[in-house]
Coordinates of C-alpha atoms in Angstrom, one line a residue:
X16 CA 12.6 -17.8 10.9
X17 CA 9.5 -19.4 10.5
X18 CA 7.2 -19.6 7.0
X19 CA 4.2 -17.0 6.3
X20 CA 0.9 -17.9 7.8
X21 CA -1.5 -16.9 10.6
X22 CA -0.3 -17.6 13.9
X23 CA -2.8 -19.3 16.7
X24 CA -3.1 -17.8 19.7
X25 CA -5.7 -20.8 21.0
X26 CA -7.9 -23.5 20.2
X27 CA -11.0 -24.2 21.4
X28 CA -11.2 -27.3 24.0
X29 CA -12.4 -30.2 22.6
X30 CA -13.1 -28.8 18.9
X31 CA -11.8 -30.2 15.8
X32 CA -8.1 -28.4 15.9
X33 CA -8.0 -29.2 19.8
X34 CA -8.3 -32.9 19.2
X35 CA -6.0 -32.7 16.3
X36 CA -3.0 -32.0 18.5
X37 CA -3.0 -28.1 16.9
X38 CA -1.9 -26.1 19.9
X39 CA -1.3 -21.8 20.4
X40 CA 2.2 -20.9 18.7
X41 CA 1.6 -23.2 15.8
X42 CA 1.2 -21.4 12.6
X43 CA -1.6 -22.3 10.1
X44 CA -0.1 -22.0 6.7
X45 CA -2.1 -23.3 4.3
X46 CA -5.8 -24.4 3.9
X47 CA -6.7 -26.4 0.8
X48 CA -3.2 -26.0 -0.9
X49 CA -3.6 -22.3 -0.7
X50 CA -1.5 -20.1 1.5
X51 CA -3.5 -18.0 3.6
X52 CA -3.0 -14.0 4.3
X53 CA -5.9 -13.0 6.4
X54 CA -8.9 -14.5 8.0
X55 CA -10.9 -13.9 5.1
X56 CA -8.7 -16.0 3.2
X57 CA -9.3 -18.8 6.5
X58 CA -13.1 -18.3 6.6
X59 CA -13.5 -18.5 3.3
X60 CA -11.6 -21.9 2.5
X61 CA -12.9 -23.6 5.6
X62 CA -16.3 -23.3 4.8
X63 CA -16.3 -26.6 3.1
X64 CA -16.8 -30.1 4.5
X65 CA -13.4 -31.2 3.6
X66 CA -10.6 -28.8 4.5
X67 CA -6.5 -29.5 4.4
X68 CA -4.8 -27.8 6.9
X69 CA -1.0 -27.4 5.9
X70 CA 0.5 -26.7 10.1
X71 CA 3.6 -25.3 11.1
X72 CA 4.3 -26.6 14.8
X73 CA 6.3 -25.0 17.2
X74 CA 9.5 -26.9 16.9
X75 CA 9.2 -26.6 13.3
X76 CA 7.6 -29.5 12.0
X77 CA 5.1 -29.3 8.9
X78 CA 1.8 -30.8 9.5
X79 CA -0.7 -31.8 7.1
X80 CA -4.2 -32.6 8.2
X81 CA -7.4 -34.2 6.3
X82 CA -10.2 -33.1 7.7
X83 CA -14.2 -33.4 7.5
X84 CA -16.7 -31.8 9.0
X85 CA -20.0 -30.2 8.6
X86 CA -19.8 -26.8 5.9
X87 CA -20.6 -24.2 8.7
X88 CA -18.7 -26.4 11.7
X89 CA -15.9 -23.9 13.4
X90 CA -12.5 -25.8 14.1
X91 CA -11.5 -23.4 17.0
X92 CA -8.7 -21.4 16.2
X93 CA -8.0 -17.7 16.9
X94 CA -5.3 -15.9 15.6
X95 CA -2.9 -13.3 16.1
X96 CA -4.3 -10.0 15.6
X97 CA -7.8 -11.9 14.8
X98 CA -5.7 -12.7 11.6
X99 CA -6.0 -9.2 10.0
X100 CA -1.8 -8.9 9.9
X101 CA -1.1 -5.5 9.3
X102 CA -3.5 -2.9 8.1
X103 CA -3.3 -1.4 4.6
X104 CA -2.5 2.6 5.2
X105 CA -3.3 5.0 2.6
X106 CA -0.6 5.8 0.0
X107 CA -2.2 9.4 -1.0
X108 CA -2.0 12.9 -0.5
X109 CA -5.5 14.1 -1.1
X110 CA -5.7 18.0 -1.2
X111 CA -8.6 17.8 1.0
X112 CA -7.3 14.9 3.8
X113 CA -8.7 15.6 6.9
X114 CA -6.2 13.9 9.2
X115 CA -3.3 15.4 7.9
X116 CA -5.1 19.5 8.6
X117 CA -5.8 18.3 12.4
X118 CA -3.6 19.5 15.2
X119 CA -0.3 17.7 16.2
X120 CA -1.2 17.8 19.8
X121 CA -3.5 14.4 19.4
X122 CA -3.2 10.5 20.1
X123 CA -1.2 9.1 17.5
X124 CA -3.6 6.6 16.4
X125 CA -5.6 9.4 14.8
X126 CA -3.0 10.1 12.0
X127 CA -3.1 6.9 11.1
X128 CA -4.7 6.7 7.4
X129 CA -6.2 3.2 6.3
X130 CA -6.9 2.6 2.9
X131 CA -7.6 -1.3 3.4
X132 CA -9.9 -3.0 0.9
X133 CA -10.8 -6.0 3.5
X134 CA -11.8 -3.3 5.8
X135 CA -14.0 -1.8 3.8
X136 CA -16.0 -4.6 3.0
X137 CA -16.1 -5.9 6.4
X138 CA -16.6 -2.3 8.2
X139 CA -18.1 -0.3 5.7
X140 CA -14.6 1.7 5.5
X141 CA -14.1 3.8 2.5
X142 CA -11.4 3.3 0.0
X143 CA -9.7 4.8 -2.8
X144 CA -8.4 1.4 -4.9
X145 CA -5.1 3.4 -5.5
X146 CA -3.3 0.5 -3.9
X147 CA -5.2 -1.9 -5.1
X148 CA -4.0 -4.1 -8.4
X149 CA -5.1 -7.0 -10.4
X150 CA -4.4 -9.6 -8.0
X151 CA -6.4 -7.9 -5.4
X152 CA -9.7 -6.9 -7.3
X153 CA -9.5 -10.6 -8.6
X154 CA -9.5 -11.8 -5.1
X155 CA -12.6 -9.0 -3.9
X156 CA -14.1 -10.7 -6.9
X157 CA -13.5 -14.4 -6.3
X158 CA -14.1 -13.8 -2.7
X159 CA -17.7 -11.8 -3.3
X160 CA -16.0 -9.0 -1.2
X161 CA -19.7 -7.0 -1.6
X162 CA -20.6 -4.3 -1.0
X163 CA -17.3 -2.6 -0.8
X164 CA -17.6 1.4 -0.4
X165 CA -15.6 3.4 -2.3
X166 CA -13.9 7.0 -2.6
X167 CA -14.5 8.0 -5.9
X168 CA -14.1 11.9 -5.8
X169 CA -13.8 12.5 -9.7
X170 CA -14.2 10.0 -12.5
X171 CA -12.1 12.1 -14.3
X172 CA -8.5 10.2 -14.9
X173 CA -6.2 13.5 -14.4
X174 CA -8.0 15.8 -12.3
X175 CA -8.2 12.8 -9.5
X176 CA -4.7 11.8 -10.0
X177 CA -4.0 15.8 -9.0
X178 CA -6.6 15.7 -6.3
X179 CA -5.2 12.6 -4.9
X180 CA -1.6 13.0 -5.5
X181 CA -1.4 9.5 -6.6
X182 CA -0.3 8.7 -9.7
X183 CA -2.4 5.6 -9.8
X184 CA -5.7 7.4 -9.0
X185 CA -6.4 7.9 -12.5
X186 CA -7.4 4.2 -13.4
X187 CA -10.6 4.2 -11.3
X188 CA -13.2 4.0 -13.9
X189 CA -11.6 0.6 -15.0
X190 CA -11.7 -0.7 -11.4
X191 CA -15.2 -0.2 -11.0
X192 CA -16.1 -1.6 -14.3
X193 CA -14.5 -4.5 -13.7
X194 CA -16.2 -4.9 -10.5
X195 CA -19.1 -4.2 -11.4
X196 CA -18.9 -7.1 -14.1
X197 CA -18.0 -9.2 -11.0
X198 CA -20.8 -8.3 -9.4
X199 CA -20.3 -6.5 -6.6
X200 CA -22.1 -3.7 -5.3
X201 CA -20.5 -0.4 -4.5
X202 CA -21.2 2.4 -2.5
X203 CA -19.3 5.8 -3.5
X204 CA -18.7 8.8 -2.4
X205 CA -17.6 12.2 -3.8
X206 CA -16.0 14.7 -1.4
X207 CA -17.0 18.1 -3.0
X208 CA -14.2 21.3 -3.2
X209 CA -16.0 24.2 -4.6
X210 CA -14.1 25.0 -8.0
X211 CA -12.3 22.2 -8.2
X212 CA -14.5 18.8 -8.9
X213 CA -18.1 20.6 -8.5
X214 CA -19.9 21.9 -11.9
X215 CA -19.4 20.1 -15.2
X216 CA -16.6 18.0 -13.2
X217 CA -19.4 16.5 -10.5
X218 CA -21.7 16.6 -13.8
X219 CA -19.5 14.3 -15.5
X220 CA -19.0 11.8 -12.4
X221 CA -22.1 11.5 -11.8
X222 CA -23.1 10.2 -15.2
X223 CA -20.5 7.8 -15.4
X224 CA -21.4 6.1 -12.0
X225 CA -24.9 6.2 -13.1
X226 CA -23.9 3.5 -16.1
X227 CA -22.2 1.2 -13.7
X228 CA -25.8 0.7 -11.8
X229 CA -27.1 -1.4 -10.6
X230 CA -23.1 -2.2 -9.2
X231 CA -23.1 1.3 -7.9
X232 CA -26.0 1.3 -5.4
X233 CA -25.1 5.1 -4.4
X234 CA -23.2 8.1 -3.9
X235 CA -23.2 10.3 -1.6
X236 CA -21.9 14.2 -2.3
X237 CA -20.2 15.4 0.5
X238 CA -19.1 18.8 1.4
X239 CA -15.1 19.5 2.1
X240 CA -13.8 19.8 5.5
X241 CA -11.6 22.4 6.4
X242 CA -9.8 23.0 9.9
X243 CA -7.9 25.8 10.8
X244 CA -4.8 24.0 11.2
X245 CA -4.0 24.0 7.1
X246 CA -0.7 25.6 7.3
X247 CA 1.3 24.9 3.8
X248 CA -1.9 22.8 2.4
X249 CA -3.6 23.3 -0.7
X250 CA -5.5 26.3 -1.0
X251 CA -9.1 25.4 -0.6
X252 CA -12.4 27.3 0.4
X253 CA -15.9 26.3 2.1
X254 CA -19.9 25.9 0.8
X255 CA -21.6 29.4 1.2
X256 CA -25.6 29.4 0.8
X257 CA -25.3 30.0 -3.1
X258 CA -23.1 27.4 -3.5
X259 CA -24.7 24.6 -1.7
X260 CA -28.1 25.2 -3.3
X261 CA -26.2 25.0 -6.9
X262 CA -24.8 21.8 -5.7
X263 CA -28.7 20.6 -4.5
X264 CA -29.8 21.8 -7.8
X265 CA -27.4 19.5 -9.5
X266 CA -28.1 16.3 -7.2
X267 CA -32.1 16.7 -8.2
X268 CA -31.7 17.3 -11.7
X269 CA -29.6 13.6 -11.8
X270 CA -31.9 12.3 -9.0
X271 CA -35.2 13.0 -11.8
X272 CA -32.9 11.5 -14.2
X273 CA -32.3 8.3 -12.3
X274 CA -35.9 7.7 -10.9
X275 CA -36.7 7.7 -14.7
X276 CA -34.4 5.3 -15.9
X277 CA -33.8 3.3 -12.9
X278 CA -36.8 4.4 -10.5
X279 CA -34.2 5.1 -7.7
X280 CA -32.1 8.3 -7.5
X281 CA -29.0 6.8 -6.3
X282 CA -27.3 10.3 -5.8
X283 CA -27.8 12.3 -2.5
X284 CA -26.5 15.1 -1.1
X285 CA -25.4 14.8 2.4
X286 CA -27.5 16.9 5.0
X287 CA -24.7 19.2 5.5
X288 CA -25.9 20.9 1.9
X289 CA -29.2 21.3 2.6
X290 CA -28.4 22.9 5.8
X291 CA -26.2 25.3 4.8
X292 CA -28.4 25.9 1.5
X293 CA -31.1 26.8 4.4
X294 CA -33.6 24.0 2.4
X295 CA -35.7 21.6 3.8
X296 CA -34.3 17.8 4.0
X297 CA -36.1 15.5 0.9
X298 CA -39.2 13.2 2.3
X299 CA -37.9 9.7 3.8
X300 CA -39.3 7.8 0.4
X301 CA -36.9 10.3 -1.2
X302 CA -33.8 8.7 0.4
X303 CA -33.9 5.4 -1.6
X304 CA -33.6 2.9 1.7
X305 CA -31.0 5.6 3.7
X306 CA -27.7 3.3 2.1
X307 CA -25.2 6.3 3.4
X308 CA -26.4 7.2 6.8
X309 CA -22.6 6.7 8.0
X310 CA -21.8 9.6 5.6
X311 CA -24.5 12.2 7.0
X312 CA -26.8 11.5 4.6
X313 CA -30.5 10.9 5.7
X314 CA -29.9 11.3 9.2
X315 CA -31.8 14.9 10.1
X316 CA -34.8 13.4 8.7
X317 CA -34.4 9.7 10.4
X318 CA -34.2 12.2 13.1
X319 CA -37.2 14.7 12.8
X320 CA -39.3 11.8 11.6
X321 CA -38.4 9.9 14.7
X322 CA -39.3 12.8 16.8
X323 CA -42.4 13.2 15.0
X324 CA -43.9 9.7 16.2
X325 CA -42.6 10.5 19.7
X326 CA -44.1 14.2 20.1
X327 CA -47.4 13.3 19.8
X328 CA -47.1 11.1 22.9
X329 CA -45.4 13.4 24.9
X330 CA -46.9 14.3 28.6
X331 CA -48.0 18.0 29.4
X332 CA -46.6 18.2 32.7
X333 CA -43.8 16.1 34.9
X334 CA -44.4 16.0 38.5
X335 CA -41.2 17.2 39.6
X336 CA -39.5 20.5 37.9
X337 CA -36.5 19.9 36.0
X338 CA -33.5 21.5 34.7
X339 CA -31.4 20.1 31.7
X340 CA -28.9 21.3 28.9
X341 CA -28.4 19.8 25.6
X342 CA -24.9 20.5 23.6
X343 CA -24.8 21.0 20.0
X344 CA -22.8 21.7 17.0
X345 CA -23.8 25.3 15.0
X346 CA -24.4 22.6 12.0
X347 CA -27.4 21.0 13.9
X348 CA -28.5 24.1 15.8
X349 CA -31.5 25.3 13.6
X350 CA -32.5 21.3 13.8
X351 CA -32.9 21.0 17.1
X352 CA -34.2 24.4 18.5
X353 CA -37.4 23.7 17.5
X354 CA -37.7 20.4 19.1
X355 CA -35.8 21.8 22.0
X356 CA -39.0 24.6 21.8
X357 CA -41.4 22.0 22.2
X358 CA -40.4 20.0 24.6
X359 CA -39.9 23.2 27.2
X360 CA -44.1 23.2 26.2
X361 CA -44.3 20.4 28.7
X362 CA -45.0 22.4 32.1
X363 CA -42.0 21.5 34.9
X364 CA -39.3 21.0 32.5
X365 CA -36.8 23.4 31.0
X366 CA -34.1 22.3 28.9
X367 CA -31.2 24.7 27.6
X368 CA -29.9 24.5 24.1
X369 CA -26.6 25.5 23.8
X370 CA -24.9 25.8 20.1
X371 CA -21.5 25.4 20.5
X372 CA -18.6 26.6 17.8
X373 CA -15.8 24.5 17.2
X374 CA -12.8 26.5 18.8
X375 CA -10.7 23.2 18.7
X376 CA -10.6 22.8 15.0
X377 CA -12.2 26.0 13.3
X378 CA -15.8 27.4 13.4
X379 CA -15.6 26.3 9.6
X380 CA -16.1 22.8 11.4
X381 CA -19.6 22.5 12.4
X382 CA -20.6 19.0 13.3
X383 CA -21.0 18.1 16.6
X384 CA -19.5 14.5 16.1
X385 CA -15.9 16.7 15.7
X386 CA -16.4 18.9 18.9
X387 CA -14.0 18.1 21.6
X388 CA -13.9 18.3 25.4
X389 CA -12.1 21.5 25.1
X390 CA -15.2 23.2 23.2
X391 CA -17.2 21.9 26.0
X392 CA -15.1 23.2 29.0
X393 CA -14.5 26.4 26.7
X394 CA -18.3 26.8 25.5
X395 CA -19.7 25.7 28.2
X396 CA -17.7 28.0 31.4
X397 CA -19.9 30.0 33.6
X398 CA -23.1 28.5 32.2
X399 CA -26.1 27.2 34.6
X400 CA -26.3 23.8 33.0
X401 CA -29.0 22.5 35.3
X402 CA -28.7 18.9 37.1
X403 CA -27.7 16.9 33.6
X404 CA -25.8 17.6 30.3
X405 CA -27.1 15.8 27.2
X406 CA -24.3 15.2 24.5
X407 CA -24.7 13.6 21.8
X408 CA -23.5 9.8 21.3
X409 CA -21.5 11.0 18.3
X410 CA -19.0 13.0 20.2
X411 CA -17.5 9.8 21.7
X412 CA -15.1 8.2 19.5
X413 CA -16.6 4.6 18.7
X414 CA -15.6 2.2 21.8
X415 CA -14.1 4.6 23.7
X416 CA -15.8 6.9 26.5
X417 CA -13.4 9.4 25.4
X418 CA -13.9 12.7 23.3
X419 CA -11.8 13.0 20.6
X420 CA -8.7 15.3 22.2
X421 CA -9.0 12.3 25.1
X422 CA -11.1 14.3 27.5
X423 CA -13.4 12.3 29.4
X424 CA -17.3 12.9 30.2
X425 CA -16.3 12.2 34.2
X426 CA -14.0 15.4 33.4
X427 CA -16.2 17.2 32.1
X428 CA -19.0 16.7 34.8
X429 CA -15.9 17.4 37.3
X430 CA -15.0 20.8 36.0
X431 CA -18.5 21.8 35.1
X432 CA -20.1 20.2 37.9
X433 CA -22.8 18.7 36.1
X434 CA -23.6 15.1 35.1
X435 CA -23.3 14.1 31.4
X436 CA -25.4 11.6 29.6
X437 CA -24.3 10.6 26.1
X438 CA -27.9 10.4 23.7
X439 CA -28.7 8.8 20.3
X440 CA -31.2 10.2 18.9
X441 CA -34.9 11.4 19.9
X442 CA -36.2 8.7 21.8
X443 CA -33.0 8.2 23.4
X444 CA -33.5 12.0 25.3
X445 CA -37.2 12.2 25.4
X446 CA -36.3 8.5 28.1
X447 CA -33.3 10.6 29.8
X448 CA -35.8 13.8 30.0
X449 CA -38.0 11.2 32.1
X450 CA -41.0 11.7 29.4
X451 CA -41.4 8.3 29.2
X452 CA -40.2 4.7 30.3

């Protein structure tokens, strides 16, 4: 059985651990006297000019190794897993979990909850710190784990340990302090149930991240999602117009208060709120630097902006007629049937707009990152889609040309006879339209 460490999976010809005699299935145990748990512990200690390696060979002898070398010089390992070792999974039961209301018919890597502090700061995943103790937020600190992003919900000690259902969920205002005093930066997020931690209770978390600035850069007030597939879950309910615009009303208030004090408002209200409020997205200056794109916040008006600069160089007529479709969710619908207006303006080209509901997990679902191939085969049946289907990028999961229920776009150009072309954004379709090069 052999000790802890990181085990190499191959070295680099002719680096420093190749001409040390260090060879794959030898386990690096220690660097510097310290054991090592993850690659962050590795790139951390070996960014030094003079690094002890403590080596576990194959056959089982220890070796220890002095080396020198410049401070950024690699010494050509890889590990096992990239030396991540198992991933942290979430230890809660938050009332509001999206992965545990989707259907059970999906991949099974989609249940699979991560609550991994390492991840956060190296993907921009959010956590919860409810599995997270002193050892570990000494470590983000020693370590300069920043900026981490952070699940706050509540700063209320009881309500988010009943939110949660995690005993240890109530601690979270000591954690950030304490990080904060370490000095890193935090982005946070509140996920938003109407009754529950909106009102006085958002009222109250938003003031007490406010103190802990400038360690808390943002947060980001996010809407609950709810599927249909909530059988035996906590009894929850949606935004309505009157709601959302309370909820807006709350953000600004704090946002005036903030660009007093701090002159930046550091609270935002994802776009979801203003759309369903039926209110016009804030100004880009109003966005602070757009730090939570990744939570829907900012992007319609990264989006009309950018369509902005490209409209006004837009060509009156194409030489050959065309005939396109775009797919949408009912979310972004009223966003992009004006643009789709305009650019049917430009004489030979006619592009359909088709809002599609999400039948897969609930019309209460409206994003169009969260429609699947289903919606589209479903939505989409008997239409005349023209020569080319515009979807957008989101739909995809990341790194995979696959739609969430594992559909395919080559499936869905099969059955609907019609070629599809993933977009990002405006100038990505106004290229694919053929407006310009």
């Amino acid at each position: 059985m052999r000790d802890r460490g990181l085990i190499i999976t191959s070295v680099v010809e002719n680096s420093i651990a190749g001409e040390l005699g260090i060879q794959p299935g030898d386990v690096l145990l220690q660097v510097n006297g310290r054991e090592i748990k993850d690659i962050l512990d590795y790139q951390y200690l070996t960014a030094d000019e003079n690094v002890q390696l403590l080596v576990q060979k194959y056959n089982g002898e220890h070796w220890l190794l002095e080396i020198e070398k410049d401070y950024d010089e690699s010494l050509g390992l890889a590990f096992r897993n990239g030396g991540w070792g198992a991933t942290r999974r979430c230890g809660n039961k938050c009332i509001f979990c999206f992965v545990d209301q989707m259907p059970g018919e999906m991949r099974r890597t989609l249940y699979i909850k991560d609550d991994d502090y390492r991840l956060s700061f190296v993907q921009g995943n959010f956590i919860t710190l409810t599995n997270v103790g002193a050892a570990e937020l000494e470590r983000i600190a020693q370590m300069r784990m920043s900026p981490l992003y952070i699940s706050v919900h509540t700063t209320n000690p009881a309500l988010r340990r009943e939110i949660m259902g995690n005993p240890r969920a109530g601690q979270i205002m000591g954690q950030l302090r304490y990080l904060a005093e370490a000095g890193i930066e935090m982005h946070t997020q509140v996920v938003l149930c109407p009754g529950i931690n909106d009102g006085p209770e958002l009222n109250r978390t938003i003031g007490d991240l406010g103190e802990l600035w400038p360690a808390v850069r943002s947060l980001a007030v996010v809407p609950v999602g709810l599927t249909t597939s909530r059988r035996g879950l906590y009894n929850l309910s949606t935004y309505d117009r009157q709601k959302a615009r309370a909820v807006l009303q709350e953000v600004q208030r704090w946002q005036k208060v903030f660009m007093t004090g701090y002159q930046y408002p550091l609270v935002f209200a994802s776009d979801e709120f203003y759309l369903l409020a039926g209110e016009p997205v804030p100004a880009a200056e109003d966005y602070g630097g757009f730090p939570q794109t990744e939570n829907g916040v900012g992007l319609v008006r990264l989006f009309l902006d950018e369509w902005q600069q490209l409209a006004d160089n837009l060509p009156r007529r194409l030489d050959t007629p065309v005939h396109y479709s775009l797919v949408t969710g009912t979310l972004a619908g009223p966003v992009l049937a004006p643009v789709v207006a305009e650019l049917n303006r430009i004489a030979g080209l006619h592009l359909d707009l088709h809002v599609l509901e999400n039948r897969f997990f609930g019309k209460t679902v409206t994003v169009a990152g969260l429609l699947t191939g289903q919606d589209l085969l479903q939505g989409l049946a008997g239409r005349d889609l023209g020569d080319r289907l515009f979807i957008p990028g989101v739909m995809l999961r990341d790194g995979d040309q696959v739609f969430l229920d594992d559909i395919t776009p080559g499936e869905i150009s099969s059955r609907l006879n019609v070629q599809v072309s993933p977009v990002d954004g405006p100038e990505e379709l106004v290229c694919a339209l053929g407006l310009r090069q």
